[in-house]
């Protein structure tokens, strides 16, 4: 019998070449990145981009992040500015995505951009995806490798659970180190954080030497990733919980309930980076164990806690 993990391949020269060949033939593959696993396809090719939307059942108005190897690779696609250059030199490659104005002559397929005149660009840090990007002469459109509105995968087998053998291969890069999606920052006008992530606003403000205004003031929904229902584990999620209901799975920080199998700690020493990296994995584990509901204790809103709260709020929607 064919085992369901048969399309997961280990990292070696042969398999990286295989992955590259699939991409050149406009097929989709599963790839590791430092944030979450992605579903990658040729961003310059309409067929590849179309496959991404249909496989994920992603609304066609939700644009994709375009992934590059190095700065020079995007010069035909977007207009760079001083703030971008500063952030690029300090943070890239890394878990941050920049929204920039697109160039008319860009070859990025318009379906991936949903007719916007901006492009979200990212330079991932993970060595496997970097090897792949280095060896091809087109950028990759890479959304998280999950069905639309679900939670992002952080391991190769999560990707197989989402798509089975509908994708040719998933390159196994181990557990995603960060475990939560990249920070998305809009640099096309007054700077805005469209999606909080591993790279904090404080860090960005320090590099730019100026203040970034809070998201609350934005009236228009600019990043469709901000649609309220998102990151859903598929069962009800309740946040800011103080009292255990005696039947749900209970997510918290610390080690107080470590002997109770209904309690799931995101970090025994309440480290928020660790907590972010364990969030999606914990959601998946809870579902696997058959719980019908998730309660989550209050998570402090500082550093990576801001990104955690953003995701669990949407999961609770
Ligand atoms: O960490 C990540 O960014 C992962 C890994 C695989 O790189 N990718 C990821 O992609 O999270 P996705 O498609 O799951 O989320 C992309 C987010 C969405 O919220 C989308 O609306 C937003 O980026 N986005 C893409 N292009 C945009 C644009 N031009 N303007 C504003 N938001 C944009
Ligand atoms: Mg996603």
PDB file of C-alpha atoms in Angstrom, residues 149-151 229-237 283 287 291-294 315:
ATOM      1  CA  UNK A 149      -9.049  30.244   5.778  1.00  0.00           C
ATOM      2  CA  UNK A 150      -7.371  27.310   7.568  1.00  0.00           C
ATOM      3  CA  UNK A 151      -4.201  27.293   9.651  1.00  0.00           C
ATOM      4  CA  UNK A 229     -12.359  34.770   9.495  1.00  0.00           C
ATOM      5  CA  UNK A 230      -8.950  33.240   8.965  1.00  0.00           C
ATOM      6  CA  UNK A 231      -6.442  30.957  10.625  1.00  0.00           C
ATOM      7  CA  UNK A 232      -9.310  28.736  11.697  1.00  0.00           C
ATOM      8  CA  UNK A 233      -8.572  25.266  13.126  1.00  0.00           C
ATOM      9  CA  UNK A 234     -12.100  24.188  12.158  1.00  0.00           C
ATOM     10  CA  UNK A 235     -13.509  24.018  15.711  1.00  0.00           C
ATOM     11  CA  UNK A 236     -14.700  26.904  17.918  1.00  0.00           C
ATOM     12  CA  UNK A 237     -11.956  28.943  19.580  1.00  0.00           C
ATOM     13  CA  UNK A 283      -4.031  23.611  17.050  1.00  0.00           C
ATOM     14  CA  UNK A 287      -7.885  18.615  16.429  1.00  0.00           C
ATOM     15  CA  UNK A 291     -11.471  17.950  21.014  1.00  0.00           C
ATOM     16  CA  UNK A 292     -14.577  19.888  19.975  1.00  0.00           C
ATOM     17  CA  UNK A 293     -13.555  23.306  21.279  1.00  0.00           C
ATOM     18  CA  UNK A 294     -10.441  25.302  22.201  1.00  0.00           C
ATOM     19  CA  UNK A 315      -9.305  31.981  14.665  1.00  0.00           C
TER      20      UNK A 315
END
